[in-house]
CSV table of C-alpha atoms and ligand atoms in Angstrom, one decimal:
chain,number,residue,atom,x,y,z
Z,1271,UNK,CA,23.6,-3.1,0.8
Z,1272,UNK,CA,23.0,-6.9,-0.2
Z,1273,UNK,CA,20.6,-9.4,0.7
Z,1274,UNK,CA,21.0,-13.0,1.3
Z,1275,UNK,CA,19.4,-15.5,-0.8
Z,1276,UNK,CA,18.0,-18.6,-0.3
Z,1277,UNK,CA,21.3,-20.4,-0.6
Z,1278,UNK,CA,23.4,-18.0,1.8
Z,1279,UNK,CA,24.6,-15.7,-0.8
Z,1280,UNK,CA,25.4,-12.3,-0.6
Z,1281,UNK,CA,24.4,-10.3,-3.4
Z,1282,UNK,CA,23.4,-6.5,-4.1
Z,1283,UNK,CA,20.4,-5.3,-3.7
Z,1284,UNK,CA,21.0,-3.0,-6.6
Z,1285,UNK,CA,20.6,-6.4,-8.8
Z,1286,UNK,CA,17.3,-7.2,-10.2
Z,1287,UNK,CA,16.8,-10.7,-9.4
Z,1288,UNK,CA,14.7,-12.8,-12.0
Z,1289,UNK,CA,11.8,-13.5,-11.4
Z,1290,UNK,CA,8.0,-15.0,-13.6
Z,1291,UNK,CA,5.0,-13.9,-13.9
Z,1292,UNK,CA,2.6,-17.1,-12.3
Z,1293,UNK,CA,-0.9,-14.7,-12.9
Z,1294,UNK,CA,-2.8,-11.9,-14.0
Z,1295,UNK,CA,-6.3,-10.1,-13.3
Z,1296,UNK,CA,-8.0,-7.1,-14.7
Z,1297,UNK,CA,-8.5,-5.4,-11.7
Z,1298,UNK,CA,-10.2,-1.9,-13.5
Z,1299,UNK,CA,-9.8,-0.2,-16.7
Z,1300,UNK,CA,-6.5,1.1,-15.1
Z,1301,UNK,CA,-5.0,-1.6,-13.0
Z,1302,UNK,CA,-4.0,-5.1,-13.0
Z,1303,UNK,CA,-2.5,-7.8,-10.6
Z,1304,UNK,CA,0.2,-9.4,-10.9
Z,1305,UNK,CA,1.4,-12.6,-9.0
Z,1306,UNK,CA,4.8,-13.2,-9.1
Z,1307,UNK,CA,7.4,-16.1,-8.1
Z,1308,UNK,CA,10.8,-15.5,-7.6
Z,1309,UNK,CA,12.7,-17.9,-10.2
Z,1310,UNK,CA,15.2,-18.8,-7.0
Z,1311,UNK,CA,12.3,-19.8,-5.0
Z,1312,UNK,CA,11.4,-19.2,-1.4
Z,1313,UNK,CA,9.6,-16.8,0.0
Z,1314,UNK,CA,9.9,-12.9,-0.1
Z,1315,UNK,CA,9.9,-11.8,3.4
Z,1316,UNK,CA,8.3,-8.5,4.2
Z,1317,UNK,CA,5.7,-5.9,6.1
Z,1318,UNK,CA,2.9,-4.3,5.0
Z,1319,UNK,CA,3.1,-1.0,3.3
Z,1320,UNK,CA,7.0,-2.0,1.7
Z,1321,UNK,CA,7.3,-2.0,-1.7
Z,1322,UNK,CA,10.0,-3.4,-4.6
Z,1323,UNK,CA,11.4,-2.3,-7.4
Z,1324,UNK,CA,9.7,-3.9,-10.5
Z,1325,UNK,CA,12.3,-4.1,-14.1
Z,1326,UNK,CA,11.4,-5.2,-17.2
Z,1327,UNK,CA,14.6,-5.7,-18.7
Z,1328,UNK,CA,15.8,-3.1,-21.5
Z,1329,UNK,CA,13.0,-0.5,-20.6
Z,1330,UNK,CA,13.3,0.2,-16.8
Z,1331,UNK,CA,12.1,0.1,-13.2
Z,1332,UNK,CA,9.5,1.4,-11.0
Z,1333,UNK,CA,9.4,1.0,-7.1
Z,1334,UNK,CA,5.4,-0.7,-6.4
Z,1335,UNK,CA,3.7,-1.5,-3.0
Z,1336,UNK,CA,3.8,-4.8,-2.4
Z,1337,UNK,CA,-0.4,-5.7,-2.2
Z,1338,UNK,CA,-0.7,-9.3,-0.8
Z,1339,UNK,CA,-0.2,-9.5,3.0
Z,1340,UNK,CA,2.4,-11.3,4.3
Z,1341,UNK,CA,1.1,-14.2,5.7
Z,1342,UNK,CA,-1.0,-15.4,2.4
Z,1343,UNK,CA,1.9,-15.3,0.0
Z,1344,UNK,CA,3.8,-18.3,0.3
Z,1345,UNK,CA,6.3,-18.2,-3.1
Z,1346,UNK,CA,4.7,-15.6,-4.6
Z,1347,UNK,CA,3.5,-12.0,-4.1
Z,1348,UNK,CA,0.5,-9.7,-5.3
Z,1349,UNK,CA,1.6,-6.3,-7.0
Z,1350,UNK,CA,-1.4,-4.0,-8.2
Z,1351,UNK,CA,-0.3,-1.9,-11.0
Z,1352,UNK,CA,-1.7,1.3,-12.9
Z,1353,UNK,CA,-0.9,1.7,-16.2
Z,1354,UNK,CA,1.0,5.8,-15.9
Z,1355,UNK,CA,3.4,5.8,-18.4
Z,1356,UNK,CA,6.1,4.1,-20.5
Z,1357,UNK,CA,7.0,1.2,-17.7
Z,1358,UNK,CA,3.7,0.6,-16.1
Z,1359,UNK,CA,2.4,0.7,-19.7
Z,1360,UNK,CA,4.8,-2.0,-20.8
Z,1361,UNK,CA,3.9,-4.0,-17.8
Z,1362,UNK,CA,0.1,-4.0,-19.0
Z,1363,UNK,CA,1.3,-5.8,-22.0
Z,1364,UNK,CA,3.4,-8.5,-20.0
Z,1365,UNK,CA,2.0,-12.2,-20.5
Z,1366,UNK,CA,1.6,-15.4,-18.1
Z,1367,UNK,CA,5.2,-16.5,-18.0
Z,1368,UNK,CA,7.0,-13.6,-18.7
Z,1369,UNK,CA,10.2,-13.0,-17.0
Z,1370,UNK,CA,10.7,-9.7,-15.2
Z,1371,UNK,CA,13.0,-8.6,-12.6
Z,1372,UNK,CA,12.4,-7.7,-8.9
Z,1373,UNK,CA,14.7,-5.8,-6.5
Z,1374,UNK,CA,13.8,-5.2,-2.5
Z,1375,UNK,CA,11.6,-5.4,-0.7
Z,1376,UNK,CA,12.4,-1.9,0.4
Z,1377,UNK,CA,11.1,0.9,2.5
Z,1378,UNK,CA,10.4,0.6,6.5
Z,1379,UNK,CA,7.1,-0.8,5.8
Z,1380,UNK,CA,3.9,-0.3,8.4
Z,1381,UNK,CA,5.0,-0.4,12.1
Z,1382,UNK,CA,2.7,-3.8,13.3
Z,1383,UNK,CA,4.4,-3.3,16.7
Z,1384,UNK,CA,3.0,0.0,17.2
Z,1385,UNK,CA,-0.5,-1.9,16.5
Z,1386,UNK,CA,-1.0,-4.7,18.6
Z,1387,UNK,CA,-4.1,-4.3,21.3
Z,1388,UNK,CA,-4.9,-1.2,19.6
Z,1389,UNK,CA,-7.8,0.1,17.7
Z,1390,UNK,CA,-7.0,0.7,13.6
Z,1391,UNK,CA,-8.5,3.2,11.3
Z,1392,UNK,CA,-7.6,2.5,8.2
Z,1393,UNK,CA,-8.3,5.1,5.7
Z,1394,UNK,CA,-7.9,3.8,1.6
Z,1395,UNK,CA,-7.9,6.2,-1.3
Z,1396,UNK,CA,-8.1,5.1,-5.0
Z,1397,UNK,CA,-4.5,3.1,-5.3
Z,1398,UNK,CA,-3.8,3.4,-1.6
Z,1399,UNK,CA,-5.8,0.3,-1.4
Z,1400,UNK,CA,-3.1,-1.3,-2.8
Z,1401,UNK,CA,-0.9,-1.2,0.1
Z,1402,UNK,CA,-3.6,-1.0,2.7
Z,1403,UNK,CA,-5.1,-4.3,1.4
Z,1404,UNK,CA,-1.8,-5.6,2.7
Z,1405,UNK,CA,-2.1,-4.6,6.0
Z,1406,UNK,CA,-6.0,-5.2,6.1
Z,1407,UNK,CA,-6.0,-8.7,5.2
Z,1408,UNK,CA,-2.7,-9.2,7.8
Z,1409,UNK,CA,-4.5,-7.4,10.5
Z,1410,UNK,CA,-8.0,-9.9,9.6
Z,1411,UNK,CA,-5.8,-12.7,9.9
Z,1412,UNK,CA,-4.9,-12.0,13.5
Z,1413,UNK,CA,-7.9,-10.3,14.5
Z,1414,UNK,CA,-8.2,-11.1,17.9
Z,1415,UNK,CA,-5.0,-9.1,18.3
Z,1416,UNK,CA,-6.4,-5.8,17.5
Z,1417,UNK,CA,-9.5,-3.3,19.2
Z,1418,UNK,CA,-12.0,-2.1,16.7
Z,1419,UNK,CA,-11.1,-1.9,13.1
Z,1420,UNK,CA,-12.3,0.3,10.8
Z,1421,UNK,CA,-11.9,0.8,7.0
Z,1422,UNK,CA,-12.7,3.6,5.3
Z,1423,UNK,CA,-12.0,3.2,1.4
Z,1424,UNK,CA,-12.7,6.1,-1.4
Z,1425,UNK,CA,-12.8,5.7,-5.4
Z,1426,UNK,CA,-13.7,7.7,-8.3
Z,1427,UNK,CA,-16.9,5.7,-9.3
Z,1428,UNK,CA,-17.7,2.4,-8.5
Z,1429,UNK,CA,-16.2,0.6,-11.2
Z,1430,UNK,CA,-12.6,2.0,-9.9
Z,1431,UNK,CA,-12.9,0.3,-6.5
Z,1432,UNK,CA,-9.7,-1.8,-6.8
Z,1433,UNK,CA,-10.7,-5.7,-5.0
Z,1434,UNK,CA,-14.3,-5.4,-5.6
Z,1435,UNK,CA,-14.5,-8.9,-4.2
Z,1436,UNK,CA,-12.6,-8.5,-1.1
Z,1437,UNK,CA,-14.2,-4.8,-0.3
Z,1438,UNK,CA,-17.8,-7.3,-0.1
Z,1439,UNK,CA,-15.9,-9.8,2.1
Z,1440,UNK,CA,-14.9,-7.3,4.6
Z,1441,UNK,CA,-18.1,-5.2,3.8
Z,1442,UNK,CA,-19.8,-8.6,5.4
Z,1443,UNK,CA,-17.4,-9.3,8.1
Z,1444,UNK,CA,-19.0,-8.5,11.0
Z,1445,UNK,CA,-15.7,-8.0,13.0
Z,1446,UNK,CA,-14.4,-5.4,11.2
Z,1447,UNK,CA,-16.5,-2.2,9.8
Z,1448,UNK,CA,-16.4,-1.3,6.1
Z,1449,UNK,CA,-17.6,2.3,4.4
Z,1450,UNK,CA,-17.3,3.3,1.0
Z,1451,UNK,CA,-17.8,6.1,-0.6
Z,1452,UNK,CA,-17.3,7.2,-4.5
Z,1453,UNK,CA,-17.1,10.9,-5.9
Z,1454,UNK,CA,-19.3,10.0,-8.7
Z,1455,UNK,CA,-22.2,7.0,-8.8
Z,1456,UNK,CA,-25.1,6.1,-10.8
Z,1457,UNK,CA,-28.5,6.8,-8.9
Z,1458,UNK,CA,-28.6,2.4,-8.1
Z,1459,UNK,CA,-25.4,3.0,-5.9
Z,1460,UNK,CA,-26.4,2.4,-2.0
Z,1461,UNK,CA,-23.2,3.2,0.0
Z,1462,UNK,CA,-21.9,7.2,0.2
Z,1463,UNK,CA,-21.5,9.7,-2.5
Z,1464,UNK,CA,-18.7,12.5,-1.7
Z,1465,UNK,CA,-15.1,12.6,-1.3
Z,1466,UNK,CA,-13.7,10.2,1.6
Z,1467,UNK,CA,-13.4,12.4,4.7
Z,1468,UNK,CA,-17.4,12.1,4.5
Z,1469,UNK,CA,-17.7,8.9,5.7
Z,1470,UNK,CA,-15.6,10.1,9.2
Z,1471,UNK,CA,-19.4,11.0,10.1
Z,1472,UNK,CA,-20.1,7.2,10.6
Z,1473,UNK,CA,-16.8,6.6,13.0
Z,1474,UNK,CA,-16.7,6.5,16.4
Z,1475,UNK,CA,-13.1,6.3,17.5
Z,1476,UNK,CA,-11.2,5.8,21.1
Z,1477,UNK,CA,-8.5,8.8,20.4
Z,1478,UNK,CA,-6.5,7.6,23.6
Z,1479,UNK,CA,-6.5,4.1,22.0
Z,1480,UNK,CA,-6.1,4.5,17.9
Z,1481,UNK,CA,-4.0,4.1,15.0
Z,1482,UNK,CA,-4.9,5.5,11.7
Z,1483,UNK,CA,-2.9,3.9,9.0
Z,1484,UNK,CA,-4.0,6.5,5.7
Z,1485,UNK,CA,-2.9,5.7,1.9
Z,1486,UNK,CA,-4.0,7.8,-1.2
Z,1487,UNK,CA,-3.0,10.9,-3.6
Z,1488,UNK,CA,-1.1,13.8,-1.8
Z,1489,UNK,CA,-4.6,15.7,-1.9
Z,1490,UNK,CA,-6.6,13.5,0.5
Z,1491,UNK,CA,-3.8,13.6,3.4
Z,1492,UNK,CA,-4.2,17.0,4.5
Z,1493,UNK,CA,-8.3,16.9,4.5
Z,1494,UNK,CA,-8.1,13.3,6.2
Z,1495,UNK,CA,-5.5,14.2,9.0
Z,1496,UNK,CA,-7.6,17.4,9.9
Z,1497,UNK,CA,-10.5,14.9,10.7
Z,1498,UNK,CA,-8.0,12.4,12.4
Z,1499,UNK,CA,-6.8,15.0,14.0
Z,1500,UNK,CA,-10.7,16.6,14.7
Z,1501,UNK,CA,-11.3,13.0,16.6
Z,1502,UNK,CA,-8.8,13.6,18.8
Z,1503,UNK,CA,-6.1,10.9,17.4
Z,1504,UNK,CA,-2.6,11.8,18.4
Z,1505,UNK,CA,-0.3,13.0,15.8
Z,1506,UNK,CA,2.4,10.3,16.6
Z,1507,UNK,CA,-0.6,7.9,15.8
Z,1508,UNK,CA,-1.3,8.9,12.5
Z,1509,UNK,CA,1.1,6.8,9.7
Z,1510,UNK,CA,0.9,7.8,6.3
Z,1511,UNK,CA,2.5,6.4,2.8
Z,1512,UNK,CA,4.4,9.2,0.8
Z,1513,UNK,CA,5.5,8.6,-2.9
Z,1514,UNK,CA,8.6,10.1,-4.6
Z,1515,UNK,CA,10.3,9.3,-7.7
Z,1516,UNK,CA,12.8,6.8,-6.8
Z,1517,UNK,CA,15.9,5.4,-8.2
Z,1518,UNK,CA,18.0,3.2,-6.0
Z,1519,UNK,CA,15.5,2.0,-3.5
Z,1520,UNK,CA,18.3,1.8,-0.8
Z,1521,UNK,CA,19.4,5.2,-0.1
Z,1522,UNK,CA,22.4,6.0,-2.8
Z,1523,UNK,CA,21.0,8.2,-4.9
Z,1524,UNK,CA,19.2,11.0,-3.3
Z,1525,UNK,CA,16.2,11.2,-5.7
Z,1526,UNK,CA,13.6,10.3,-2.9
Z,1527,UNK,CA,15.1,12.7,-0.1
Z,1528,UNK,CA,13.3,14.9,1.9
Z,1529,UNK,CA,15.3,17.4,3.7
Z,1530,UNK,CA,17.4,14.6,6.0
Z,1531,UNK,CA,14.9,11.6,4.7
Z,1532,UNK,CA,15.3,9.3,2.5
Z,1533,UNK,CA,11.8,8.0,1.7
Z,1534,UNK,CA,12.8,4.3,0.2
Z,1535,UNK,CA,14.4,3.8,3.5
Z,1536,UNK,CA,13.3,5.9,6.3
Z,1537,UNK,CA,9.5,6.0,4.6
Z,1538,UNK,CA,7.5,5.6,2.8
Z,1539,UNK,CA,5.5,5.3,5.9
Z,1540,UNK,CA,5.4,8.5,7.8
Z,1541,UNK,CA,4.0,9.1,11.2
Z,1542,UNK,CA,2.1,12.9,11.0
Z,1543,UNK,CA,4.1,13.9,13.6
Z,1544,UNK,CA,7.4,13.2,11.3
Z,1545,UNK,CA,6.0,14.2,8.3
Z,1546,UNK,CA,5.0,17.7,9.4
Z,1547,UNK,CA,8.3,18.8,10.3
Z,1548,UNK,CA,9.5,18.2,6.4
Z,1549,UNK,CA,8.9,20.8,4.6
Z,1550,UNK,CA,7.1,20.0,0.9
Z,1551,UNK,CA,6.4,16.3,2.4
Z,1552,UNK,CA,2.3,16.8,3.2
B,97,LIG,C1,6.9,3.7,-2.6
B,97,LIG,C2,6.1,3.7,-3.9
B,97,LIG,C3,5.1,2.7,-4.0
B,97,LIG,C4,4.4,2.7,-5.2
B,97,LIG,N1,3.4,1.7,-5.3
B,97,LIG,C5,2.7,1.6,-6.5
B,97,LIG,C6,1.7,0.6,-6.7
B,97,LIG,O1,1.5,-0.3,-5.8
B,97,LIG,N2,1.1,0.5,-7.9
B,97,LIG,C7,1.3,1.4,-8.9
B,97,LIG,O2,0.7,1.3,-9.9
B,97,LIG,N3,2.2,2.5,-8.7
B,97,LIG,C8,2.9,2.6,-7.5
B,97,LIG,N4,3.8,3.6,-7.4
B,97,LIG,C9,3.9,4.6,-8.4
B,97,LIG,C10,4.8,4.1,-9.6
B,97,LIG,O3,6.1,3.8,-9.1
B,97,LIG,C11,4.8,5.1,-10.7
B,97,LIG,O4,3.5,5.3,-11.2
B,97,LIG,C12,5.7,4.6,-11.8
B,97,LIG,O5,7.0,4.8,-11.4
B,97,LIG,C13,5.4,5.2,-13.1
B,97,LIG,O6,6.4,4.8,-14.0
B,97,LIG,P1,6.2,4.9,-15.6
B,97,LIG,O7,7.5,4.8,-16.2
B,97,LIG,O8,5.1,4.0,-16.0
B,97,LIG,O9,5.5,6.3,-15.7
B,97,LIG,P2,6.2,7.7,-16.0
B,97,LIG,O10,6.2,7.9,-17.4
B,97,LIG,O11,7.5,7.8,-15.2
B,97,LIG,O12,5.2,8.7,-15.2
B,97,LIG,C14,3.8,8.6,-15.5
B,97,LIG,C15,3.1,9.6,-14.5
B,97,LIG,O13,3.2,9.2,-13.2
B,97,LIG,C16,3.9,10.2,-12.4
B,97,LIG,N5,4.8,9.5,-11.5
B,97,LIG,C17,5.8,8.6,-11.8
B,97,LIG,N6,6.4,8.2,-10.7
B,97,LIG,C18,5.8,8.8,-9.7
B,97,LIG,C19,6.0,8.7,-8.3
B,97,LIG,N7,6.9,7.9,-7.7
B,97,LIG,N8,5.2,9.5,-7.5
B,97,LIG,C20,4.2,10.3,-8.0
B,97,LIG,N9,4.0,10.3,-9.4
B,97,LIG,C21,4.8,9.6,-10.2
B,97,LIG,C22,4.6,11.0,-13.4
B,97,LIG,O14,4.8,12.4,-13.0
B,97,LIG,C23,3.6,11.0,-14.6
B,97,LIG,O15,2.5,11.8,-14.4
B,97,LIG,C24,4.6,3.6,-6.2
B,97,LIG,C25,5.6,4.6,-6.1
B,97,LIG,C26,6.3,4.6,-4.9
B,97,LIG,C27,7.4,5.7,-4.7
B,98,LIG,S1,15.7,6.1,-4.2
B,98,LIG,FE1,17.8,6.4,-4.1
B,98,LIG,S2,18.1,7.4,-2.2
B,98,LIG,FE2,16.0,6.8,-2.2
């Protein structure tokens, strides 16, 4: 497995390629975004819903979604990281300028063929925005390509909805519509208060004609593709993001297999219809 750099070198993809830190926001209490440039330069080309593996050298590496879409990024990319454990902890404390090393991108990434001229659903919980926003903000940049498009996003409590800013931008665009609900809120909070398959009251969907593109903890898949599912959306239509601890991110090592799957290259997007046959994968 290699990739070819911007020169027309072959090199593996095991290697971490360096790579700076160019920005960083407090996105929660939880999460931050990083912008990163590769230190060779050029672009990192890739789809919605892939991911690479992030190093910081002498501690380790962790495969993350790849946020930004596509078609903004230019020489950088967006990652959105939680701070979990040892690496993502580390990465918290990483400055402006810090080197770090990036491997990928890796994973099949969101299938935009299956997509064009077809109506999206696009169901977001907690951290599953991070990926999602990838494919939201590609899908808003070509919107005259697509049916109806509808984003349904879930949090904890209002302060852990990850792009506030953007999540008002697409709240107010009127071409695509926007629900939000939080488990928990303070009695000023207007949108929904309840776990995310609530808001599948306020949808109206063509089942003959849609695509539900879903992101979020194991928990929410198997209440949101009984309401997919409820609506009448096929089950070849229904594309989900699995996580498993992963290693090699190219399909050495085994760590992310599922039965005959490996998820870093096969997944980590999922149609239902795939997923269902794998045991211990929903
Ligand atoms: C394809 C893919 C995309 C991902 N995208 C993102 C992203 O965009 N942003 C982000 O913050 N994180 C993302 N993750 C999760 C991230 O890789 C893990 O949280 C990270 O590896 C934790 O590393 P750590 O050393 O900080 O924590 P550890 O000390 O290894 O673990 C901390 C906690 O996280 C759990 N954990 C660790 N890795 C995983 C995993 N792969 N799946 C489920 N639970 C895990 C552990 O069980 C533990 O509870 C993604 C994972 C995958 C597989
Ligand atoms: S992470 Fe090594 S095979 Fe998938």
């Amino acid at each position: 497995m290699s990739w070819k750099g911007k020169r027309g070198m072959e090199r593996s993809n095991l290697l971490p390629r360096p790579a700076t830190i160019v920005d960083i926001r407090q996105l929660t209490d939880k999460e931050k975004l990083f912008t990163i440039r590769m230190n060779e330069g050029g672009s990192l080309q890739y789809r919605p819903c892939q991911f690479v593996i992030f190093s910081i050298f002498g501690i380790g590496e962790a495969p993350i979604s790849i946020t930004s879409s596509p078609l903004d990024s230019g020489e950088t990319f967006e990652l959105c990281i939680r701070s979990a454990g040892n690496l993502t902890g580390a990465v918290h404390k990483l400055s402006l300028h810090d080197s770090i090393g990036i491997r990928g991108p890796f994973g099949n990434g969101f299938p935009l063929e299956r997509i064009h001229g077809k109506d999206i659903l696009i169901v977001a919980g907690g951290l599953g925005l991070a990926p999602l926003r990838s494919l939201i903000n590609y899908v808003i940049h070509h919107r005259w390509k697509y049916g109806k498009v509808t984003i349904l996003i879930g949090a904890k409590r209002p302060q852990d909805i990850l792009f506030k800013e953007e999540v008002m931008k697409w709240e107010n665009d009127s071409s695509v519509d926007t629900y939000i609900a939080v488990d928990l809120a303070e009695t000023n909070w207007t949108r929904h208060v309840g776990v995310i398959t609530g808001l599948f009251k306020y949808v109206d969907v063509d089942p003959l004609n849609t695509i539900a593109a879903v992101v979020g903890p194991p928990v929410m898949y198997r209440f949101v593709v009984a309401e997919l599912l409820s609506k009448g959306i096929f089950e070849g239509n229904i594309f989900m993001s699995f996580e498993r601890r992963m290693r090699c991110g190219i399909g050495k090592c085994g760590h992310c297999q599922i039965n005959g799957i490996y998820l870093c290259q096969n997944g980590p997007v999922l149609s239902y219809r795939d997923a269902r046959k794998l045991q211990e994968a929903m």
